[in-house]
Short mmCIF file of the C-alpha atoms (twelve columns), coordinates in Angstrom:
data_MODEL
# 
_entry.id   MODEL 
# 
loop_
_atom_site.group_PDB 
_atom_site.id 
_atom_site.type_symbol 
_atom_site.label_atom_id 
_atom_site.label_alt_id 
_atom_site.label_comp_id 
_atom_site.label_asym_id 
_atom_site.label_seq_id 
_atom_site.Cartn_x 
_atom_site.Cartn_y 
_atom_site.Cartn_z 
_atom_site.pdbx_PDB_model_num 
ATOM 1   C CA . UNK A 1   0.000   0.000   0.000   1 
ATOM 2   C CA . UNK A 2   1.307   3.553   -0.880  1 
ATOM 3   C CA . UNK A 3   0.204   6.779   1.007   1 
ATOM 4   C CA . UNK A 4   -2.668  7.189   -1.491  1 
ATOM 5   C CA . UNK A 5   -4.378  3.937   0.107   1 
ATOM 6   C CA . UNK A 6   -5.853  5.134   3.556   1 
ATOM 7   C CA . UNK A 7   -7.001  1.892   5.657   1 
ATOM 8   C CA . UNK A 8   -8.782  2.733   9.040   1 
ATOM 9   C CA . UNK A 9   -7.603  1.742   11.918  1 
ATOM 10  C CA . UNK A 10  -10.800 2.423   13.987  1 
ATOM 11  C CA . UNK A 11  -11.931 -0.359  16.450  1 
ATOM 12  C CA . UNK A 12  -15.534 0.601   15.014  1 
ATOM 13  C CA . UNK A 13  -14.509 0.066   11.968  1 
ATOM 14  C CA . UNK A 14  -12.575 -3.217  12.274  1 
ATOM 15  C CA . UNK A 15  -15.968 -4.481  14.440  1 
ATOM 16  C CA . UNK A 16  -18.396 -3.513  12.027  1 
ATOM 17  C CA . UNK A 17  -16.551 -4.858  9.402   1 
ATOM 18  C CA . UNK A 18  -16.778 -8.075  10.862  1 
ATOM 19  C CA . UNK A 19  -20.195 -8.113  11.454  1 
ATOM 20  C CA . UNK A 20  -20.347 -7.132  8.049   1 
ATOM 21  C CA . UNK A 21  -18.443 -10.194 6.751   1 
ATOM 22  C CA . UNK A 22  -20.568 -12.614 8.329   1 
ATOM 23  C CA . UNK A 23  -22.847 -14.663 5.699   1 
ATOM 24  C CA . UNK A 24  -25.658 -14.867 8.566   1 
ATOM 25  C CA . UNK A 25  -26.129 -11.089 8.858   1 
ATOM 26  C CA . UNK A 26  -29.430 -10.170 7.231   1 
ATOM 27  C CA . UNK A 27  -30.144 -7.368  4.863   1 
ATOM 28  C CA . UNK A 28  -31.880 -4.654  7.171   1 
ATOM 29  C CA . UNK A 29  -28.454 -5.619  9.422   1 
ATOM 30  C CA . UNK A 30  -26.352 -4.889  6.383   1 
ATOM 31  C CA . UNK A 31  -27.946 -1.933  5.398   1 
ATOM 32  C CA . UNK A 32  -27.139 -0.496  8.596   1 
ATOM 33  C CA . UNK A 33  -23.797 -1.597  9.251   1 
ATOM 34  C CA . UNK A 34  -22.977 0.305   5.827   1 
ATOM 35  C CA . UNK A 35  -24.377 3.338   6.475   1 
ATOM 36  C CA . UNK A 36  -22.728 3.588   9.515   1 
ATOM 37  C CA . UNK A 37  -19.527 2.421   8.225   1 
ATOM 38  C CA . UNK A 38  -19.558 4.656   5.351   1 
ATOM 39  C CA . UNK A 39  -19.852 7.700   8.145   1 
ATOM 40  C CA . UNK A 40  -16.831 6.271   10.036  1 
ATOM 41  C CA . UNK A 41  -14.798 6.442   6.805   1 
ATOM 42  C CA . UNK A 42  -16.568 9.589   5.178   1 
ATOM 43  C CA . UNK A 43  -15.056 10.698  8.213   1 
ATOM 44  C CA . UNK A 44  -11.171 10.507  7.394   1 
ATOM 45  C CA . UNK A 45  -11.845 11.033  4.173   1 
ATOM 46  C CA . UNK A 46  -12.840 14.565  4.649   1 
ATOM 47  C CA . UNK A 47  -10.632 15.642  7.014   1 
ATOM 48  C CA . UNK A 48  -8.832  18.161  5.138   1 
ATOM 49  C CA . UNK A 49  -11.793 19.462  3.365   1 
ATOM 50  C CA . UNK A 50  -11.085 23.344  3.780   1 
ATOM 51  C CA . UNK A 51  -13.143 25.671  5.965   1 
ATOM 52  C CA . UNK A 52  -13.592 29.254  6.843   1 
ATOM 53  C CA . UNK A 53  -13.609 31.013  9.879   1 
ATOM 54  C CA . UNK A 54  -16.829 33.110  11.190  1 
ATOM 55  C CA . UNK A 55  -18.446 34.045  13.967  1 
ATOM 56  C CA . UNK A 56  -21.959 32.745  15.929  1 
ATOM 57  C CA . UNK A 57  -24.430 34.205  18.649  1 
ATOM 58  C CA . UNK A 58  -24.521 31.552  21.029  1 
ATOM 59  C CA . UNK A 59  -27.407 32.209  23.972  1 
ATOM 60  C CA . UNK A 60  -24.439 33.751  26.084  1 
ATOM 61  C CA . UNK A 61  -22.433 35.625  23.786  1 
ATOM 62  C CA . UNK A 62  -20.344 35.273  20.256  1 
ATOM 63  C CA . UNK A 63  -17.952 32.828  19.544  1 
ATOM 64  C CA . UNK A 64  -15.834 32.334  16.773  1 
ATOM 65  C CA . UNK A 65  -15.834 28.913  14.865  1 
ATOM 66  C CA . UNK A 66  -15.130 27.539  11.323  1 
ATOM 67  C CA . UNK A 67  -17.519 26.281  8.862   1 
ATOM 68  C CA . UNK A 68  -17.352 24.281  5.218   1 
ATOM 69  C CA . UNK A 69  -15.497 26.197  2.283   1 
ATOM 70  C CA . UNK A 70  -15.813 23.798  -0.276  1 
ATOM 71  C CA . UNK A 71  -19.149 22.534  -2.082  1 
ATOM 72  C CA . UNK A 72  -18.996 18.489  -1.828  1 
ATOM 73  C CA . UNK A 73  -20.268 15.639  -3.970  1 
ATOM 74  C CA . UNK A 74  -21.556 12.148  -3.419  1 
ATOM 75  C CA . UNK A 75  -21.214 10.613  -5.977  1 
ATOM 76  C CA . UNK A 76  -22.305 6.498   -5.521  1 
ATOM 77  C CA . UNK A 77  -22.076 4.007   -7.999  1 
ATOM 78  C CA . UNK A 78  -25.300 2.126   -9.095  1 
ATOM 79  C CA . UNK A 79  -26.097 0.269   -7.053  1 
ATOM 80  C CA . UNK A 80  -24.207 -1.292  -4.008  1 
ATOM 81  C CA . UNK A 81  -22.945 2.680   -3.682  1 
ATOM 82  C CA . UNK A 82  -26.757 3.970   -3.079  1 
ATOM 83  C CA . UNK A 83  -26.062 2.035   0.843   1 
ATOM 84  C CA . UNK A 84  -23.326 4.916   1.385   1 
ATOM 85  C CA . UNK A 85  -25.338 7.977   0.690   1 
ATOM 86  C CA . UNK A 86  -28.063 8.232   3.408   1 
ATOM 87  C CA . UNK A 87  -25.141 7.935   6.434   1 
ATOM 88  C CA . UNK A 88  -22.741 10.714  4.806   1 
ATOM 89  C CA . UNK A 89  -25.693 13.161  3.393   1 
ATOM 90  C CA . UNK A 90  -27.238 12.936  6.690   1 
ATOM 91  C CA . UNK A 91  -23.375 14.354  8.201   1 
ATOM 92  C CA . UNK A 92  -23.383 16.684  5.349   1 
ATOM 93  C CA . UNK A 93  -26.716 17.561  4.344   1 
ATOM 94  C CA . UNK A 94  -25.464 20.376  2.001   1 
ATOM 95  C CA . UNK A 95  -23.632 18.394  -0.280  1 
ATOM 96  C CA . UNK A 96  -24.811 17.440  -4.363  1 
ATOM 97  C CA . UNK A 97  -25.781 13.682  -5.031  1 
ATOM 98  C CA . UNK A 98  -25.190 12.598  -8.234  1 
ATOM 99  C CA . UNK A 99  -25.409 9.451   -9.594  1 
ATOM 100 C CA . UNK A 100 -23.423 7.489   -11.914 1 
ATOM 101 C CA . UNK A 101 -24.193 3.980   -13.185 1 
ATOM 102 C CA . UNK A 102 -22.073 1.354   -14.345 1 
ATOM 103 C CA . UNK A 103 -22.586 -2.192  -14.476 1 
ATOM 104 C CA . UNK A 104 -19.934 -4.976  -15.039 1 
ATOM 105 C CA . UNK A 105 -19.797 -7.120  -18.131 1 
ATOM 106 C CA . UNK A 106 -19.410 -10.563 -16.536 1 
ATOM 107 C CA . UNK A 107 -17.676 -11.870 -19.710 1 
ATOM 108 C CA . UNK A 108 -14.895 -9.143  -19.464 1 
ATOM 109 C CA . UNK A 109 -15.481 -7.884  -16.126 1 
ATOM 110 C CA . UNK A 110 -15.110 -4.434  -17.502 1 
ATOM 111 C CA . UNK A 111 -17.898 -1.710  -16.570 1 
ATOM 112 C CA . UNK A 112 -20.251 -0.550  -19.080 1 
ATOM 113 C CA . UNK A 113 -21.941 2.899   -18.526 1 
ATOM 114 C CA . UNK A 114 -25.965 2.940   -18.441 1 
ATOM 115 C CA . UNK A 115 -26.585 5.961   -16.519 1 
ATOM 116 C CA . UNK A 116 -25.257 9.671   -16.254 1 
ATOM 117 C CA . UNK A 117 -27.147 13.300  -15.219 1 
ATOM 118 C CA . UNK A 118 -24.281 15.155  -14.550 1 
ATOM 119 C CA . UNK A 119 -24.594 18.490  -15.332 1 
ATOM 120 C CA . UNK A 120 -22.580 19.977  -18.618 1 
ATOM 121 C CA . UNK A 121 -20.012 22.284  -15.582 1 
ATOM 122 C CA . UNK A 122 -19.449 20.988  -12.178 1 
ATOM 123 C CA . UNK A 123 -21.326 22.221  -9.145  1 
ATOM 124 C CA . UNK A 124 -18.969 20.950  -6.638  1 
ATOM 125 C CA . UNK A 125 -15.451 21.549  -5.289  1 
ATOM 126 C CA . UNK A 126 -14.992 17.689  -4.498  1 
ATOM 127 C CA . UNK A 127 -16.036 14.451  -5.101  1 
ATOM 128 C CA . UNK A 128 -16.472 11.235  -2.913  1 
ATOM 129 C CA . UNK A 129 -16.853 8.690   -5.290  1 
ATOM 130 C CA . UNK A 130 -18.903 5.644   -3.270  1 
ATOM 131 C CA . UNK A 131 -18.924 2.467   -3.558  1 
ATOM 132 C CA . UNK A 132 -18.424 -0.385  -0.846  1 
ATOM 133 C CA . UNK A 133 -16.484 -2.896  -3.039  1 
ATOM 134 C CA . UNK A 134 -13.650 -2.452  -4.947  1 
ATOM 135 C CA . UNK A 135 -12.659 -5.327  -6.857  1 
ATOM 136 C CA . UNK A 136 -11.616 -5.285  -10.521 1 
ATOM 137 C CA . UNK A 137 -11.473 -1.732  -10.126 1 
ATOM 138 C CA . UNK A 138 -12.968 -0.770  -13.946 1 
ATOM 139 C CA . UNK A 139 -16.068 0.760   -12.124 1 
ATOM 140 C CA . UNK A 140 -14.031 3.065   -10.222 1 
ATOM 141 C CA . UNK A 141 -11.543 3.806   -12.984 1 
ATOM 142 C CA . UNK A 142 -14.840 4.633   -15.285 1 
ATOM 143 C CA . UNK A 143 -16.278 6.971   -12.022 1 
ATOM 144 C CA . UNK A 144 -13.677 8.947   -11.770 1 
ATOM 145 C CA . UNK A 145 -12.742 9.654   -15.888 1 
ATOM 146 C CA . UNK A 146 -16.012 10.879  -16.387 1 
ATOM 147 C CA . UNK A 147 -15.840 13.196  -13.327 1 
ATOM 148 C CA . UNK A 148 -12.534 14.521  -14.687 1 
ATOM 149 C CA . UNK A 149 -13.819 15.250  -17.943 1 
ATOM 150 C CA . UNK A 150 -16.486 16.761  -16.246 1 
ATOM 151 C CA . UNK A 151 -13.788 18.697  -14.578 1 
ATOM 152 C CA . UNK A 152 -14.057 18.276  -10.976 1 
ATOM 153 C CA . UNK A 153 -10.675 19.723  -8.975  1 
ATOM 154 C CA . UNK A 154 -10.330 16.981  -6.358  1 
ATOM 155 C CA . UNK A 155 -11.881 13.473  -6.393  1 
ATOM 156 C CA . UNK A 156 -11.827 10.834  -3.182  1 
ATOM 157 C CA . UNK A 157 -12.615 7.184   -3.463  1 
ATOM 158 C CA . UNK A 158 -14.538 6.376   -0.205  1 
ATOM 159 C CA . UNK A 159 -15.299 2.410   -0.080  1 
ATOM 160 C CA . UNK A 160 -15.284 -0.613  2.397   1 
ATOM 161 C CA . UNK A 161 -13.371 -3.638  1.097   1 
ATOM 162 C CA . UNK A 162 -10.898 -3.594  -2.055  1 
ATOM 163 C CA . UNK A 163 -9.317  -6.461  -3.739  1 
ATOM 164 C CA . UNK A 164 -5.127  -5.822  -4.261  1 
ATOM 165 C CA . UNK A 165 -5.811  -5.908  -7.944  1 
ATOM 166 C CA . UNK A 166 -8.588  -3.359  -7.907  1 
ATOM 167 C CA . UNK A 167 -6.115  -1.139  -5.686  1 
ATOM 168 C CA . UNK A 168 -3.390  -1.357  -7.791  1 
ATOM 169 C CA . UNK A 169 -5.546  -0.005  -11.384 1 
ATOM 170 C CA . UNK A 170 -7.176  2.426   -9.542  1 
ATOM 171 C CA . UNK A 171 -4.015  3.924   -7.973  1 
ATOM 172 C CA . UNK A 172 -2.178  3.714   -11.286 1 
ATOM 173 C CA . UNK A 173 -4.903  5.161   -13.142 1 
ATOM 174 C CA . UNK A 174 -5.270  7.927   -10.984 1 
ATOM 175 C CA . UNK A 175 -2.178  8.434   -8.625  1 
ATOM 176 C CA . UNK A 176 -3.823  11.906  -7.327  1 
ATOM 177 C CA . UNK A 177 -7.012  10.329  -6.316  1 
ATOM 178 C CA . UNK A 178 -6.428  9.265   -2.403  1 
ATOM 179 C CA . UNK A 179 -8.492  5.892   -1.353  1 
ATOM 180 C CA . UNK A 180 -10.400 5.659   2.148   1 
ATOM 181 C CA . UNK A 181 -11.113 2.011   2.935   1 
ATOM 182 C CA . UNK A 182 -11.715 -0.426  5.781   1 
ATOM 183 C CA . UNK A 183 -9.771  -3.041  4.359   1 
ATOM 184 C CA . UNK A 184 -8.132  -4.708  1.740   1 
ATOM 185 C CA . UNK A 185 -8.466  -8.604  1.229   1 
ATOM 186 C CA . UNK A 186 -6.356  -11.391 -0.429  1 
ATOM 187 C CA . UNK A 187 -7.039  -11.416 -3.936  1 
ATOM 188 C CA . UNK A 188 -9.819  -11.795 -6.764  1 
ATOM 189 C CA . UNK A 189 -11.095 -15.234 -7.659  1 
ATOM 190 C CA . UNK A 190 -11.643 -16.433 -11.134 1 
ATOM 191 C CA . UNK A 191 -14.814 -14.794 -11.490 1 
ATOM 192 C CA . UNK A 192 -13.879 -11.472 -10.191 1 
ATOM 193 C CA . UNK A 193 -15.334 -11.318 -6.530  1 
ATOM 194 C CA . UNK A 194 -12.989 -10.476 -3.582  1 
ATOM 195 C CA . UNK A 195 -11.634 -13.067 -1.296  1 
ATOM 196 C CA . UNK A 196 -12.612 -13.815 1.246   1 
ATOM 197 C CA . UNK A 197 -14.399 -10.724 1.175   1 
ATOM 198 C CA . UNK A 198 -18.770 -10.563 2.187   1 
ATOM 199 C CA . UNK A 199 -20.486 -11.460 -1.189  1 
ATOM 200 C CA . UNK A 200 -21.838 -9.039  -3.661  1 
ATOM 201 C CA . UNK A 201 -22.669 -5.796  -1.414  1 
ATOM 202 C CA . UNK A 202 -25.412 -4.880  -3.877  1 
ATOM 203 C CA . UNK A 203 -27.377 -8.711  -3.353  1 
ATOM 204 C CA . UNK A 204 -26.807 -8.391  0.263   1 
ATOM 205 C CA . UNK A 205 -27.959 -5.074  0.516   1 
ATOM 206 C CA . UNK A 206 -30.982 -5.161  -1.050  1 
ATOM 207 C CA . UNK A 207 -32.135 -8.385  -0.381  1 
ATOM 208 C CA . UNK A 208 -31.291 -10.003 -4.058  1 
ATOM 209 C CA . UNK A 209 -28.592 -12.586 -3.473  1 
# 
């Protein structure tokens, strides 16, 4: 791992991540673990987000404080990343959602593009890019070209697991785009899934698998 691959070292993140693992946790259990995971990482991942400084009436008198600069994107990947939003938009209720969808061809395992409403100029200052797995990596690579053609300054990759191979094309496709993970696994099986990783996140999420 170089410093552009940020894994968390937070005991709430290790436990949920667990729990997360496990085959026998159900969906409404999974759907919750990932929301609140995807806060714990959202977290880190926006810690140097740049703020300004300005002053409040509190009921006994001012006080000075500091408050968001930038504009900030979500930005999930259809679908699994739709299980990130709700946690993070809830932290930042200010920031854009927009939605990008790519699905992967499970003859090539490369992503294929089926949905974009981005705007033609960019609204926001950054971009998270979510999605929970990160495996092949093509989705990701795919998120984050069409968000620099769109022209976005500074993009983040905000997930949960990551396969070494999907770690590697992201980070070498994009060497300034910093990732924010809990963990990354073993390797990729013959069909593409992470080992031993949880599944498909999108199945166990919403109740498909």
């Amino acid at each position: 791992m170089t410093s552009q691959v940020h894994i968390s070292t937070h005991p709430l993140v290790q436990h949920k991540m667990t729990l997360l693992r496990d085959q026998r946790t159900d969906p409404k259990k999974f759907r919750e673990l990932l929301r609140e995971m995807a806060i714990l990482i959202a977290c880190e991942a926006t810690a140097d987000l740049a703020t300004e400084e300005v002053t409040v009436m509190t009921p006994l008198g001012h006080a000075s404080g500091r408050r968001l600069r930038e504009r900030v994107g979500l930005v999930p990947i259809l679908r699994a990343g739709l299980g990130m939003v709700e946690g993070i938009w809830n932290m930042m209720p200010n920031a854009e959602v927009w939605h990008i969808g790519l699905l992967r061809d499970e003859r090539t395992l490369e992503p294929v593009e089926y949905y974009n409403r981005l705007p033609v100029s960019p609204t926001v200052d950054v971009c998270l890019v979510l999605d929970p797995m990160l495996a092949t990596g093509g989705s990701a690579v795919a998120a984050v070209d069409i968000l620099e053609r769109w022209g976005v300054r500074r993009i983040k990759f905000v997930g949960v697991i990551a396969a070494p191979e999907g770690v590697q094309r992201l980070t070498t496709a994009h060497p300034d785009v910093p990732l924010y993970l809990a963990v990354v696994d073993e390797r990729l099986n013959e069909v593409g899934y992470i080992v031993p990783g949880l599944g498909d996140a999108g199945d166990r999420l919403f109740g498909t698998g």
